[in-house]
Tab-separated table of C-alpha atoms in Angstrom:
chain	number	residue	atom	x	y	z
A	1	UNK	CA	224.349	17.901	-125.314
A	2	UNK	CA	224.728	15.253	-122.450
A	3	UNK	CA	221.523	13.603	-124.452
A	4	UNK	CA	223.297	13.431	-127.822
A	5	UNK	CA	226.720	11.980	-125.879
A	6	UNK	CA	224.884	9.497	-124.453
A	7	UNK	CA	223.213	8.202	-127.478
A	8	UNK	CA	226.390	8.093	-129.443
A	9	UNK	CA	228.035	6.198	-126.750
A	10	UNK	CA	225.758	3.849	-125.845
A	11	UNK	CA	222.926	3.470	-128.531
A	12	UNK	CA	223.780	0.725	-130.620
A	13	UNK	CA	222.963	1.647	-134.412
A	14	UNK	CA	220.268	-0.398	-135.199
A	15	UNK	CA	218.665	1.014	-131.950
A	16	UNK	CA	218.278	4.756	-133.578
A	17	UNK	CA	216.154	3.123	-136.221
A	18	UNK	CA	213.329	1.906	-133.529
A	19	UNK	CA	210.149	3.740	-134.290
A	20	UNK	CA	209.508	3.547	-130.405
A	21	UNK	CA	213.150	5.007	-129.611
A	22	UNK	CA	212.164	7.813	-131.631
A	23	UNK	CA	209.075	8.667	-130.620
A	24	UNK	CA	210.561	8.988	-127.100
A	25	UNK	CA	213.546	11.381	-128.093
A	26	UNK	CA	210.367	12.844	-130.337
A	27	UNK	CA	208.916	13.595	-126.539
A	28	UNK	CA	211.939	14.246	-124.903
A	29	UNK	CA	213.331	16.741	-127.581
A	30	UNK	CA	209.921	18.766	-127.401
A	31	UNK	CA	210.449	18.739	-123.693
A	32	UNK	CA	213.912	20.279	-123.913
A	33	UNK	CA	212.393	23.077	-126.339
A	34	UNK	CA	214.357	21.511	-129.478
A	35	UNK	CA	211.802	21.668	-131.914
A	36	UNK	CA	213.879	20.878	-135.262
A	37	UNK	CA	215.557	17.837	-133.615
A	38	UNK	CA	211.549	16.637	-131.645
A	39	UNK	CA	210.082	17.323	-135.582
A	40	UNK	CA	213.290	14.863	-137.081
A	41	UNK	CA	212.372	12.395	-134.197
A	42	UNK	CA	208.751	12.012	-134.818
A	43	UNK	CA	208.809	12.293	-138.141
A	44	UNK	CA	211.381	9.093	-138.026
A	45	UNK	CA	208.544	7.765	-135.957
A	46	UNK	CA	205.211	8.119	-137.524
A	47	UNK	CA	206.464	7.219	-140.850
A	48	UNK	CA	208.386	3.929	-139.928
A	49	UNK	CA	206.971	0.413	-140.322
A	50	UNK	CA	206.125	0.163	-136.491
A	51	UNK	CA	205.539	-3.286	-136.465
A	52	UNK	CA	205.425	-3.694	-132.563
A	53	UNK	CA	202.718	-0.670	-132.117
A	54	UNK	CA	204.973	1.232	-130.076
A	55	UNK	CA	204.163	4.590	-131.833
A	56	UNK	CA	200.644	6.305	-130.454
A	57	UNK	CA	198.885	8.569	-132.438
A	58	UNK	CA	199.250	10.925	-129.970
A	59	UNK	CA	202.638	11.241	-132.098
A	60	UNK	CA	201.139	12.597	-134.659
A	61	UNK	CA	199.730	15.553	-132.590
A	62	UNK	CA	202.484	16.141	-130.940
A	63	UNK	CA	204.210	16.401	-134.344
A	64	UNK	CA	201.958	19.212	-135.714
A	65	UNK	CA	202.331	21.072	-132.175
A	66	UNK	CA	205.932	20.728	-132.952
A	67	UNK	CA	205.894	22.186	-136.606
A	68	UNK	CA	203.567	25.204	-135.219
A	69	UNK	CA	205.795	26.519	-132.656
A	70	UNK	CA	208.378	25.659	-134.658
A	71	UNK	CA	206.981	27.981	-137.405
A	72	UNK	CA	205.941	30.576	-135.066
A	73	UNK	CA	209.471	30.715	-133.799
A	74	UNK	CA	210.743	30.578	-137.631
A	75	UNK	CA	208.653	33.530	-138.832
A	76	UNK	CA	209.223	35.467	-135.756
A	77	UNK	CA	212.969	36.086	-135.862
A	78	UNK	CA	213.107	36.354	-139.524
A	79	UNK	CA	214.552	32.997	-139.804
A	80	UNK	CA	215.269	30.933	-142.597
A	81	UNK	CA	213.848	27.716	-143.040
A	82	UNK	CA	215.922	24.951	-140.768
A	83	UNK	CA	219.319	23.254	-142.751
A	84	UNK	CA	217.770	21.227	-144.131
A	85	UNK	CA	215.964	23.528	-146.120
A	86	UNK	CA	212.543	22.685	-144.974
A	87	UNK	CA	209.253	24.962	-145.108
A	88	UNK	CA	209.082	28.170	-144.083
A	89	UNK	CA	207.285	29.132	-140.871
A	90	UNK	CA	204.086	30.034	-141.940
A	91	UNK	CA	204.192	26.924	-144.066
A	92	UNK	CA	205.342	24.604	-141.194
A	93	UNK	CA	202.233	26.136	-139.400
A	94	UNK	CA	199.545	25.362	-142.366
A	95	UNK	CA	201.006	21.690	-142.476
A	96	UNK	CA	200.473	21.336	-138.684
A	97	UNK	CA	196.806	22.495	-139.090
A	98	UNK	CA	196.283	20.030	-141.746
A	99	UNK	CA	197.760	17.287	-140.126
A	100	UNK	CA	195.365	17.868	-137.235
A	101	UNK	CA	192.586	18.201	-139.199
A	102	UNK	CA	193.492	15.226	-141.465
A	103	UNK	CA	193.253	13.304	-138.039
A	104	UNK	CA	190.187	14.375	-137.061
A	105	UNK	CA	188.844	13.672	-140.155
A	106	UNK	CA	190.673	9.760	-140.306
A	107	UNK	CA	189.476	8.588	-136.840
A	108	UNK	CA	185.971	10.760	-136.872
A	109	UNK	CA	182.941	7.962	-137.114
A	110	UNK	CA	180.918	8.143	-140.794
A	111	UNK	CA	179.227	11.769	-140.584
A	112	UNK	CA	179.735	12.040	-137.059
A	113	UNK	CA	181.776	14.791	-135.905
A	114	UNK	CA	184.761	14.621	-133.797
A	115	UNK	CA	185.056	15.466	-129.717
A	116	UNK	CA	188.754	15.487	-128.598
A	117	UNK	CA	189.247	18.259	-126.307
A	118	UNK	CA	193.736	17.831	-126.574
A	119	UNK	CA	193.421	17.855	-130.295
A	120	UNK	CA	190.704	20.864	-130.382
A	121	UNK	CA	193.148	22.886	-128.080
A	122	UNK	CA	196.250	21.892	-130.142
A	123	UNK	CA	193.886	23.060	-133.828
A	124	UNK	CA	193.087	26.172	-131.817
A	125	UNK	CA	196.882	26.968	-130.731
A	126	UNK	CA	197.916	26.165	-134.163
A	127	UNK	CA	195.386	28.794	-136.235
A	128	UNK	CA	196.578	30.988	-132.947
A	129	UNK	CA	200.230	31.239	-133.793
A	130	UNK	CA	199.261	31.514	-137.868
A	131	UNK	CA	197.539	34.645	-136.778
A	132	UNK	CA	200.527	35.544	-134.924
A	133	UNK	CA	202.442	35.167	-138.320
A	134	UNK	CA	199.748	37.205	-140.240
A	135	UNK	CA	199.638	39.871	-137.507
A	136	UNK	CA	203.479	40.469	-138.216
A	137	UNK	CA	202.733	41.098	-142.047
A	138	UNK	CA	200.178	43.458	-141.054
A	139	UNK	CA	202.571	45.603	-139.148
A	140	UNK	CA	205.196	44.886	-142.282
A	141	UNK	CA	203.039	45.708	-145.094
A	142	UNK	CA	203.761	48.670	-146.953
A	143	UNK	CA	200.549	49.578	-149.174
A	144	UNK	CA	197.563	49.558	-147.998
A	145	UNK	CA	196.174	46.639	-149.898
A	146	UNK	CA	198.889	44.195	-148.237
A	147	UNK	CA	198.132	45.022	-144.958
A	148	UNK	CA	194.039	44.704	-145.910
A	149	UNK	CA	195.112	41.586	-147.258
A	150	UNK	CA	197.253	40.210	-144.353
A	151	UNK	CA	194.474	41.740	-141.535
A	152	UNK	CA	191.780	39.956	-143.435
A	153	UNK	CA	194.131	36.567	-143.588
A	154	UNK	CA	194.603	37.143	-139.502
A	155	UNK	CA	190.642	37.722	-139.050
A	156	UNK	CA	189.885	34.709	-140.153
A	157	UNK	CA	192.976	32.755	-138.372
A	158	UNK	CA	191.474	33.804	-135.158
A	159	UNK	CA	188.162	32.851	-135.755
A	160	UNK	CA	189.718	29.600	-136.787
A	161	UNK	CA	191.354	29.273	-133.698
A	162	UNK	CA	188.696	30.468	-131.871
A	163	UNK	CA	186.003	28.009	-133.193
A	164	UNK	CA	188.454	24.542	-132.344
A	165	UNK	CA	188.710	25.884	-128.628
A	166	UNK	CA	185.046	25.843	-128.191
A	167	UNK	CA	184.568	23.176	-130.478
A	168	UNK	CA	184.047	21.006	-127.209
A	169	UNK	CA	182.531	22.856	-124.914
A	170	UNK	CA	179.554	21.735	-123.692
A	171	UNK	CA	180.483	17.965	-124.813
A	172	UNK	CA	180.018	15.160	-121.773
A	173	UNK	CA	182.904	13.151	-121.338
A	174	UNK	CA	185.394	15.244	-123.541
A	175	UNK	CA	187.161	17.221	-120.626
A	176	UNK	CA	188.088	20.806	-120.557
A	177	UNK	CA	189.231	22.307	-124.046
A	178	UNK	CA	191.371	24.748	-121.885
A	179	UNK	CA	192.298	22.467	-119.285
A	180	UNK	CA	194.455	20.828	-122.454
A	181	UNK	CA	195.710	24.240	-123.773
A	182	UNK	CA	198.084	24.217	-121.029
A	183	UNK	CA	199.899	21.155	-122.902
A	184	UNK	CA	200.258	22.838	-126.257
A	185	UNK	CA	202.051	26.619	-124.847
């Protein structure tokens, strides 16, 4: 609340247009825990003409972190998709894992493969809370071929998820895929 005070009183309105102004209420709202206003924030950043280069890519990660536990916390309490009737939960989860892996694949060298340890860890977190979604329909499913359905769909979620956390072990000079988890809880 003081946040939003102070950026009506004092922001001037050209100012809430900056693509690096957003990016760092994109930060500072996913510090705070407000994931709808952090997803409005970067989204305003990453897809403004950012003339100056003041928006990383690291943006863009923490934009699909953002959208999966945003998701998560959608499809967990039942709720509806945000006001401005965005995707639903699972689907906000799906377009963070494509995101990251439509970033892997942009900045990946021809047919060389792709070693970043914060970006593994955020891929593995991501098919991590899907399965947490597809666990849920599991327990929700009333005939038996739903819940086969949804425990197969969760299966293969965690081996997902499983397979971008050790997707850099063993690497020299990437770092500690876990080490980075920490960032993405």
């Amino acid at each position: 609340a003081a946040l939003e005070g102070l950026l009506k009183k004092r922001a001037q309105p050209g100012w809430l247009q900056a693509p690096g102004l957003q990016s760092a209420l994109g930060a500072t709202w996913l510090d705070l825990g407000q994931f709808d206003k952090a997803r409005a924030a970067l989204l305003a950043a990453v897809q403004s003409e950012d003339r100056e280069g003041t928006v990383p890519i690291h943006d863009l990660e923490s934009l699909a972190n953002v959208e999966a536990r945003l998701g998560e916390r959608q499809a967990s309490a039942d709720a509806a998709p945000t006001a401005q009737a965005g995707p639903t939960g699972e689907a906000l989860i799906r377009l963070a894992i494509g995101r990251l892996q439509t970033l892997d694949r942009l900045v990946a060298a021809e047919g060389g493969s792709l070693h970043n340890p914060e970006r593994s860890a955020l891929l593995g977190s991501a098919y991590k809370r899907l399965a947490s979604v597809q666990a849920r329909a599991v327990l929700l499913a009333g005939q038996a071929k739903a819940r086969q359905d949804a425990s197969s769909a969760m299966r293969d979620s965690l081996q997902q998820s499983l397979q971008a956390y050790g997707r850099d072990e063993g690497h020299p000079g990437t770092g500690d895929a876990t080490a980075h988890h920490q960032h993405v809880e």
